[in-house]
Tab-separated table of C-alpha atoms and ligand atoms in Angstrom:
chain	number	residue	atom	x	y	z
A	12	MET	CA	0.000	0.000	0.000
A	13	ILE	CA	1.241	3.507	-0.823
A	14	HIS	CA	0.150	6.215	1.590
A	15	SER	CA	1.268	9.451	-0.066
A	16	ALA	CA	-0.074	11.147	-3.161
A	17	VAL	CA	0.768	14.287	-5.081
A	18	VAL	CA	-2.022	16.098	-6.931
A	19	PRO	CA	-0.760	18.751	-9.352
A	20	VAL	CA	-3.350	21.499	-9.818
A	21	ALA	CA	-1.168	24.473	-10.760
A	22	GLY	CA	-1.749	24.564	-14.543
A	23	TYR	CA	-3.414	27.545	-16.248
A	24	GLY	CA	-6.096	25.440	-17.933
A	25	THR	CA	-5.989	27.679	-21.012
A	26	ARG	CA	-7.999	25.210	-23.090
A	27	LEU	CA	-10.979	25.897	-20.845
A	28	LEU	CA	-10.915	29.700	-21.013
A	29	PRO	CA	-12.922	31.749	-20.185
A	30	ALA	CA	-14.280	29.292	-17.571
A	31	THR	CA	-10.826	29.061	-15.980
A	32	LYS	CA	-9.848	32.724	-15.972
A	33	SER	CA	-10.297	33.175	-12.233
A	34	GLN	CA	-11.186	29.674	-11.030
A	35	PRO	CA	-9.205	26.454	-11.253
A	36	LYS	CA	-10.338	23.882	-13.825
A	37	GLU	CA	-9.941	21.323	-11.027
A	38	MET	CA	-12.889	23.030	-9.252
A	39	LEU	CA	-15.270	22.833	-12.212
A	40	PRO	CA	-18.291	20.724	-11.315
A	41	VAL	CA	-18.886	17.368	-12.962
A	42	ALA	CA	-22.550	16.804	-12.087
A	43	ARG	CA	-22.668	17.595	-8.355
A	44	LYS	CA	-19.034	17.677	-7.266
A	45	PRO	CA	-15.901	19.550	-8.303
A	46	VAL	CA	-13.391	17.435	-10.229
A	47	VAL	CA	-10.793	17.478	-7.487
A	48	GLN	CA	-13.218	16.056	-4.918
A	49	TYR	CA	-13.601	12.932	-7.050
A	50	VAL	CA	-9.802	12.700	-7.254
A	51	VAL	CA	-9.426	12.913	-3.475
A	52	GLU	CA	-12.220	10.379	-2.879
A	53	GLU	CA	-10.503	7.943	-5.251
A	54	LEU	CA	-7.166	8.418	-3.454
A	55	VAL	CA	-8.656	7.910	0.016
A	56	SER	CA	-10.610	4.806	-1.045
A	57	ASN	CA	-7.327	3.360	-2.334
A	58	GLY	CA	-5.564	3.809	1.013
A	59	VAL	CA	-3.851	7.187	0.546
A	60	GLU	CA	-3.546	9.160	3.782
A	61	GLN	CA	-1.319	12.140	2.911
A	62	ILE	CA	-2.149	14.351	-0.050
A	63	LEU	CA	0.064	17.155	-1.304
A	64	PHE	CA	-1.528	19.608	-3.736
A	65	ILE	CA	0.838	21.464	-6.031
A	66	THR	CA	-1.081	24.716	-6.384
A	67	GLY	CA	-0.535	28.137	-7.903
A	68	ARG	CA	-2.014	31.619	-7.865
A	69	SER	CA	-5.836	31.728	-8.031
A	70	LYS	CA	-6.133	28.168	-6.709
A	71	THR	CA	-7.094	28.972	-3.106
A	72	SER	CA	-10.638	27.701	-3.637
A	73	ILE	CA	-9.166	24.175	-3.644
A	74	GLU	CA	-7.764	24.692	-0.133
A	75	ASN	CA	-11.066	26.169	1.006
A	76	HIS	CA	-13.011	23.230	-0.406
A	77	PHE	CA	-11.186	20.702	1.780
A	78	ASP	CA	-11.285	22.864	4.889
A	79	ASP	CA	-14.058	22.853	7.499
A	80	ASP	CA	-16.466	25.766	7.163
A	81	PRO	CA	-17.949	26.370	10.636
A	82	GLU	CA	-20.082	29.306	9.450
A	83	LEU	CA	-21.754	27.234	6.718
A	84	PHE	CA	-22.214	24.395	9.214
A	85	ARG	CA	-23.910	26.778	11.675
A	86	THR	CA	-26.138	28.300	8.991
A	87	LEU	CA	-27.339	24.921	7.770
A	88	THR	CA	-27.980	23.754	11.325
A	89	GLU	CA	-29.787	26.918	12.457
A	90	THR	CA	-31.933	27.272	9.334
A	91	ASP	CA	-33.283	23.754	9.517
A	92	LYS	CA	-31.325	22.501	6.546
A	93	GLN	CA	-29.715	19.577	8.363
A	94	ASP	CA	-30.447	17.327	5.383
A	95	LEU	CA	-27.906	19.341	3.376
A	96	LEU	CA	-25.172	18.663	5.944
A	97	LYS	CA	-24.612	15.246	4.389
A	98	GLU	CA	-23.373	17.060	1.268
A	99	LEU	CA	-20.411	18.133	3.401
A	100	ASP	CA	-19.573	14.603	4.585
A	101	PHE	CA	-16.440	14.642	2.453
A	102	GLU	CA	-14.941	17.172	4.903
A	103	ALA	CA	-14.462	14.212	7.250
A	104	LEU	CA	-12.397	12.203	4.726
A	105	LYS	CA	-9.511	10.553	6.514
A	106	ALA	CA	-6.636	12.340	4.822
A	107	ASN	CA	-4.079	14.982	5.747
A	108	PHE	CA	-3.850	17.765	3.201
A	109	PHE	CA	-0.674	19.663	2.389
A	110	TYR	CA	-0.207	22.498	-0.072
A	111	THR	CA	2.785	23.944	-1.829
A	112	ARG	CA	3.031	26.372	-4.723
A	113	GLN	CA	4.635	25.898	-8.082
A	114	ARG	CA	5.815	29.474	-8.540
A	115	GLN	CA	5.945	29.426	-12.333
A	116	GLN	CA	3.861	27.094	-14.472
A	117	LYS	CA	6.794	25.311	-16.074
A	118	GLY	CA	5.054	22.043	-16.838
A	119	LEU	CA	3.961	18.860	-15.086
A	120	GLY	CA	7.518	17.605	-14.513
A	121	ASP	CA	8.431	20.838	-12.751
A	122	ALA	CA	5.242	20.622	-10.666
A	123	ILE	CA	6.158	17.112	-9.467
A	124	LEU	CA	9.640	18.313	-8.526
A	125	CYS	CA	7.970	20.567	-5.921
A	126	ALA	CA	6.987	17.333	-4.080
A	127	GLU	CA	10.535	16.112	-3.445
A	128	ASN	CA	10.677	16.911	0.280
A	129	PHE	CA	7.154	15.609	0.825
A	130	ALA	CA	7.934	12.253	-0.819
A	131	GLY	CA	11.233	11.692	0.998
A	132	GLU	CA	12.562	8.165	0.402
A	133	LYS	CA	9.181	6.523	-0.153
A	134	PRO	CA	7.214	5.697	-3.314
A	135	PHE	CA	4.275	7.954	-4.016
A	136	VAL	CA	1.238	8.283	-6.262
A	137	VAL	CA	0.691	11.128	-8.731
A	138	ALA	CA	-2.957	11.805	-9.620
A	139	LEU	CA	-3.668	14.599	-12.088
A	140	GLY	CA	-6.171	16.998	-10.565
A	141	ASP	CA	-8.091	17.380	-13.828
A	142	SER	CA	-8.799	13.672	-14.445
A	143	ILE	CA	-11.363	11.367	-12.854
A	144	ILE	CA	-10.931	7.592	-13.145
A	145	GLY	CA	-14.150	5.579	-13.416
A	146	LEU	CA	-17.750	6.754	-13.141
A	147	ASN	CA	-18.027	8.604	-9.812
A	148	ALA	CA	-14.343	7.809	-9.216
A	149	ARG	CA	-15.135	4.240	-8.160
A	150	SER	CA	-11.770	2.902	-9.280
A	151	ARG	CA	-9.504	0.354	-7.614
A	152	SER	CA	-6.783	0.800	-10.211
A	153	LEU	CA	-4.445	2.722	-7.914
A	154	SER	CA	-4.404	-0.170	-5.435
A	155	ARG	CA	-3.609	-2.527	-8.302
A	156	MET	CA	-0.854	-0.195	-9.520
A	157	ALA	CA	0.675	-0.080	-6.022
A	158	GLU	CA	0.713	-3.922	-5.918
A	159	VAL	CA	2.336	-4.089	-9.349
A	160	PHE	CA	4.919	-1.499	-8.224
A	161	GLU	CA	5.948	-3.742	-5.330
A	162	ASP	CA	5.651	-7.139	-7.062
A	163	ARG	CA	7.671	-6.064	-10.086
A	164	ARG	CA	10.104	-3.858	-8.129
A	165	ALA	CA	9.305	-1.120	-10.589
A	166	SER	CA	10.609	2.449	-10.659
A	167	CYS	CA	7.386	3.669	-12.191
A	168	VAL	CA	3.903	2.301	-12.874
A	169	ILE	CA	1.650	4.169	-15.306
A	170	ALA	CA	-2.094	3.795	-15.876
A	171	VAL	CA	-2.873	3.616	-19.598
A	172	GLU	CA	-6.002	3.362	-21.698
A	173	GLU	CA	-6.735	2.724	-25.351
A	174	VAL	CA	-7.538	5.786	-27.456
A	175	PRO	CA	-8.752	5.852	-31.079
A	176	PRO	CA	-5.626	5.404	-33.272
A	177	GLY	CA	-6.329	8.726	-35.056
A	178	GLU	CA	-6.153	10.669	-31.763
A	179	THR	CA	-2.685	9.755	-30.487
A	180	SER	CA	-1.428	13.317	-31.041
A	181	HIS	CA	-3.434	14.503	-27.993
A	182	TYR	CA	-1.708	12.157	-25.534
A	183	GLY	CA	1.525	10.729	-24.151
A	184	ILE	CA	1.727	7.273	-25.774
A	185	VAL	CA	3.625	4.225	-24.440
A	186	GLN	CA	5.592	1.655	-26.386
A	187	PRO	CA	4.947	-1.781	-24.848
A	188	ALA	CA	7.744	-4.359	-24.708
A	189	ASP	CA	5.278	-7.006	-25.883
A	190	GLY	CA	1.532	-7.308	-26.579
A	191	GLY	CA	0.365	-4.457	-24.345
A	192	ASP	CA	-2.429	-6.250	-22.543
A	193	GLY	CA	-3.232	-6.057	-18.823
A	194	VAL	CA	0.100	-5.376	-17.093
A	195	PHE	CA	3.178	-4.946	-19.273
A	196	ARG	CA	6.648	-3.457	-19.405
A	197	VAL	CA	7.126	-0.152	-21.218
A	198	ILE	CA	10.297	0.447	-23.240
A	199	ASN	CA	9.638	3.988	-24.404
A	200	LEU	CA	7.144	6.852	-24.318
A	201	VAL	CA	6.370	9.478	-26.924
A	202	GLU	CA	4.648	12.789	-26.166
A	203	LYS	CA	1.775	13.547	-28.576
A	204	PRO	CA	2.928	11.479	-31.595
A	205	SER	CA	1.118	11.657	-34.936
A	206	PRO	CA	-0.874	8.469	-35.657
A	207	LYS	CA	1.901	7.414	-38.082
A	208	GLU	CA	4.670	7.785	-35.493
A	209	ALA	CA	2.719	6.406	-32.528
A	210	PRO	CA	4.200	3.174	-31.147
A	211	SER	CA	0.725	2.065	-29.915
A	212	ASN	CA	-2.677	3.563	-29.132
A	213	LEU	CA	-2.162	3.229	-25.365
A	214	ALA	CA	-2.273	6.658	-23.745
A	215	ILE	CA	-1.024	7.695	-20.312
A	216	ALA	CA	-4.177	8.168	-18.236
A	217	GLY	CA	-3.347	10.620	-15.455
A	218	ARG	CA	-2.285	8.210	-12.679
A	219	TYR	CA	1.265	7.139	-11.795
A	220	VAL	CA	3.236	5.465	-9.021
A	221	PHE	CA	6.852	6.620	-8.725
A	222	SER	CA	9.932	5.750	-6.780
A	223	PRO	CA	11.787	8.917	-5.650
A	224	VAL	CA	14.379	8.259	-8.385
A	225	ILE	CA	11.998	10.177	-10.676
A	226	PHE	CA	13.207	13.467	-9.147
A	227	ASP	CA	16.754	12.944	-10.502
A	228	MET	CA	15.284	12.172	-13.908
A	229	ILE	CA	13.115	15.316	-13.894
A	230	ARG	CA	16.198	17.408	-13.126
A	231	ARG	CA	17.797	16.053	-16.301
A	232	VAL	CA	14.887	17.097	-18.546
A	233	LYS	CA	15.469	20.171	-20.734
A	234	PRO	CA	12.532	22.564	-21.166
A	235	ASP	CA	10.583	22.062	-24.419
A	236	HIS	CA	9.854	24.810	-26.969
A	237	ARG	CA	7.185	26.237	-24.617
A	238	GLY	CA	9.584	26.253	-21.670
A	239	GLU	CA	7.828	23.267	-20.015
A	240	ILE	CA	9.516	20.358	-18.263
A	241	GLN	CA	7.611	17.289	-19.451
A	242	LEU	CA	7.081	14.429	-16.993
A	243	THR	CA	6.959	12.045	-19.964
A	244	ASN	CA	10.588	12.881	-20.782
A	245	ALA	CA	11.648	12.052	-17.224
A	246	ILE	CA	9.944	8.634	-17.498
A	247	GLN	CA	11.719	8.174	-20.840
A	248	PHE	CA	15.032	8.572	-18.993
A	249	LEU	CA	13.947	5.793	-16.625
A	250	CYS	CA	13.354	3.538	-19.655
A	251	GLU	CA	16.708	4.481	-21.197
A	252	GLU	CA	18.508	3.613	-17.948
A	253	GLY	CA	16.925	0.159	-18.081
A	254	ARG	CA	14.827	0.771	-14.970
A	255	ARG	CA	11.518	-1.010	-14.802
A	256	VAL	CA	8.622	1.075	-16.095
A	257	VAL	CA	5.374	-0.886	-16.078
A	258	ALA	CA	1.934	-0.011	-17.460
A	259	VAL	CA	-1.406	-1.119	-16.040
A	260	LYS	CA	-4.296	-0.937	-18.479
A	261	LEU	CA	-7.437	0.572	-16.972
A	262	PRO	CA	-10.380	-1.849	-17.074
A	263	ARG	CA	-13.167	-0.940	-19.510
A	264	ASP	CA	-15.487	0.224	-16.727
A	265	GLU	CA	-12.825	2.533	-15.269
A	266	LYS	CA	-12.260	4.946	-18.090
A	267	ARG	CA	-10.468	8.245	-17.679
A	268	TYR	CA	-12.609	11.378	-17.708
A	269	ASP	CA	-10.326	14.206	-18.829
A	270	ILE	CA	-11.624	17.605	-17.750
A	271	GLY	CA	-8.853	19.480	-19.597
A	272	ASN	CA	-10.777	20.286	-22.793
A	273	PHE	CA	-14.387	21.237	-23.532
A	274	PRO	CA	-15.607	18.225	-25.582
A	275	SER	CA	-14.382	15.778	-22.966
A	276	TYR	CA	-15.632	17.976	-20.089
A	277	PHE	CA	-19.132	18.198	-21.608
A	278	GLU	CA	-19.251	14.440	-22.180
A	279	SER	CA	-18.087	13.716	-18.634
A	280	PHE	CA	-20.651	16.084	-17.120
A	281	VAL	CA	-23.500	14.519	-19.077
A	282	GLU	CA	-22.441	10.959	-18.237
A	283	PHE	CA	-22.165	11.726	-14.504
A	284	ALA	CA	-25.448	13.676	-14.489
A	285	LEU	CA	-27.264	10.793	-16.221
A	286	ALA	CA	-25.908	8.413	-13.569
A	287	ASP	CA	-27.096	10.627	-10.700
A	288	PRO	CA	-29.524	8.571	-8.589
A	289	VAL	CA	-31.752	11.589	-7.796
A	290	TYR	CA	-31.551	13.872	-10.832
A	291	GLY	CA	-30.463	11.339	-13.499
A	292	PRO	CA	-33.874	9.996	-14.622
A	293	GLU	CA	-35.388	13.482	-15.113
A	294	PHE	CA	-32.210	14.709	-16.835
A	295	ARG	CA	-32.456	11.768	-19.231
A	296	ARG	CA	-36.009	12.811	-20.166
A	297	VAL	CA	-34.863	16.405	-20.730
A	298	LEU	CA	-31.985	15.245	-22.941
A	299	GLU	CA	-34.260	12.974	-24.963
A	300	ARG	CA	-36.709	15.852	-25.454
A	301	LEU	CA	-33.910	18.222	-26.548
A	302	LEU	CA	-32.403	15.631	-28.887
A	303	GLY	CA	-35.838	14.826	-30.348
A	304	ARG	CA	-36.435	18.529	-30.968
A	305	ALA	CA	-32.967	18.923	-32.546
A	306	ALA	CA	-33.589	15.904	-34.818
A	307	ALA	CA	-36.990	17.289	-35.873
A	308	THR	CA	-35.483	20.621	-36.944
A	309	SER	CA	-32.459	19.224	-38.771
B	297	LIG	P1	-2.289	20.085	-18.498
B	297	LIG	O1	-1.266	19.359	-19.267
B	297	LIG	O2	-3.710	19.899	-18.900
B	297	LIG	O3	-1.883	21.639	-18.539
B	297	LIG	O4	-2.105	19.715	-16.974
B	297	LIG	P2	-2.673	22.966	-18.125
B	297	LIG	O5	-1.663	24.057	-18.156
B	297	LIG	O6	-3.408	22.793	-16.836
B	297	LIG	O7	-3.796	23.135	-19.253
B	297	LIG	P3	-3.787	23.905	-20.659
B	297	LIG	O8	-2.938	23.088	-21.578
B	297	LIG	O9	-3.271	25.312	-20.431
B	297	LIG	O10	-5.233	23.904	-21.058
B	297	LIG	C1	-2.361	18.451	-16.402
B	297	LIG	C2	-2.362	18.606	-14.873
B	297	LIG	O11	-1.086	19.081	-14.440
B	297	LIG	C3	-1.201	20.299	-13.731
B	297	LIG	C4	-2.574	20.878	-14.139
B	297	LIG	O12	-3.111	21.709	-13.116
B	297	LIG	C5	-3.402	19.628	-14.409
B	297	LIG	O13	-4.046	19.153	-13.241
B	297	LIG	N1	-0.070	21.216	-14.091
B	297	LIG	C6	0.233	21.460	-15.393
B	297	LIG	C7	0.669	21.795	-13.087
B	297	LIG	O14	0.399	21.565	-11.878
B	297	LIG	N2	1.699	22.650	-13.414
B	297	LIG	C8	2.019	22.931	-14.714
B	297	LIG	O15	2.968	23.724	-14.938
B	297	LIG	C9	1.268	22.313	-15.723
């Protein structure tokens, strides 16, 4: 079991402007909860106890979200809205939260480097703050990844999922040593390859387990043309050094919901809203009515 996780949430989220001008994309709601709450719930249900957020300017709402709010508690209690208190149950999640700032947004690799003191000598999880794994974050994949990390004495375990072969240029893509099914060794990674150059259609899916050796690798990465230190390049160095990098394919019912771009955000919101036990059935009727009307006019 791995008890520490790092959640990078410092990015600008430019692909979601103007929604992200003054609020973090990680706080956008997907149905009833902000993205980052799903991420934390997934971490806690997989045994994580210490969570370090790598934050930046204009991200304080994330800290506030995981803090107690005595005034809100009092208002709900005194105004006879006790039933709404259960919506704040997540405040009691059994995790310790830590925050540090990435002072300049120099890429995901640079963000992870801010976690070096927190991680110490122990392996740790990285969970991207803009990605949910599985409907309502009911995923056990991190526990599986932690087991694989120990069993295979790996330096890094990456969650991957299949993407349509024509879309590889949106993702970091892994090159499997063999078939690429279930759990397999990775011999190389390529950041956003064209479909022609892609070594597979298995994309990195926003969850990792690392040994602290990753920090030395990140320090060796040169900034790319946008000045960003790519985490993928640091993992590439692990592969080149012959260290064990292993991929775990997400099961079909644990897909990655990427909240980093509008089409995927819209789709995620609709899927979660349809699955809502209270509002889902009525929302389905509304959608069917809207779609019927759209079909009639087209
Ligand atoms: P993205 O690669 O989606 O980058 O980050 P971004 O800057 O947030 O988004 P765009 O490209 O401008 O739209 C993946 C995760 O890594 C974090 C983000 O907050 C997100 O959760 N991140 C990214 C950092 O913490 N620091 C960075 O410098 C970049």
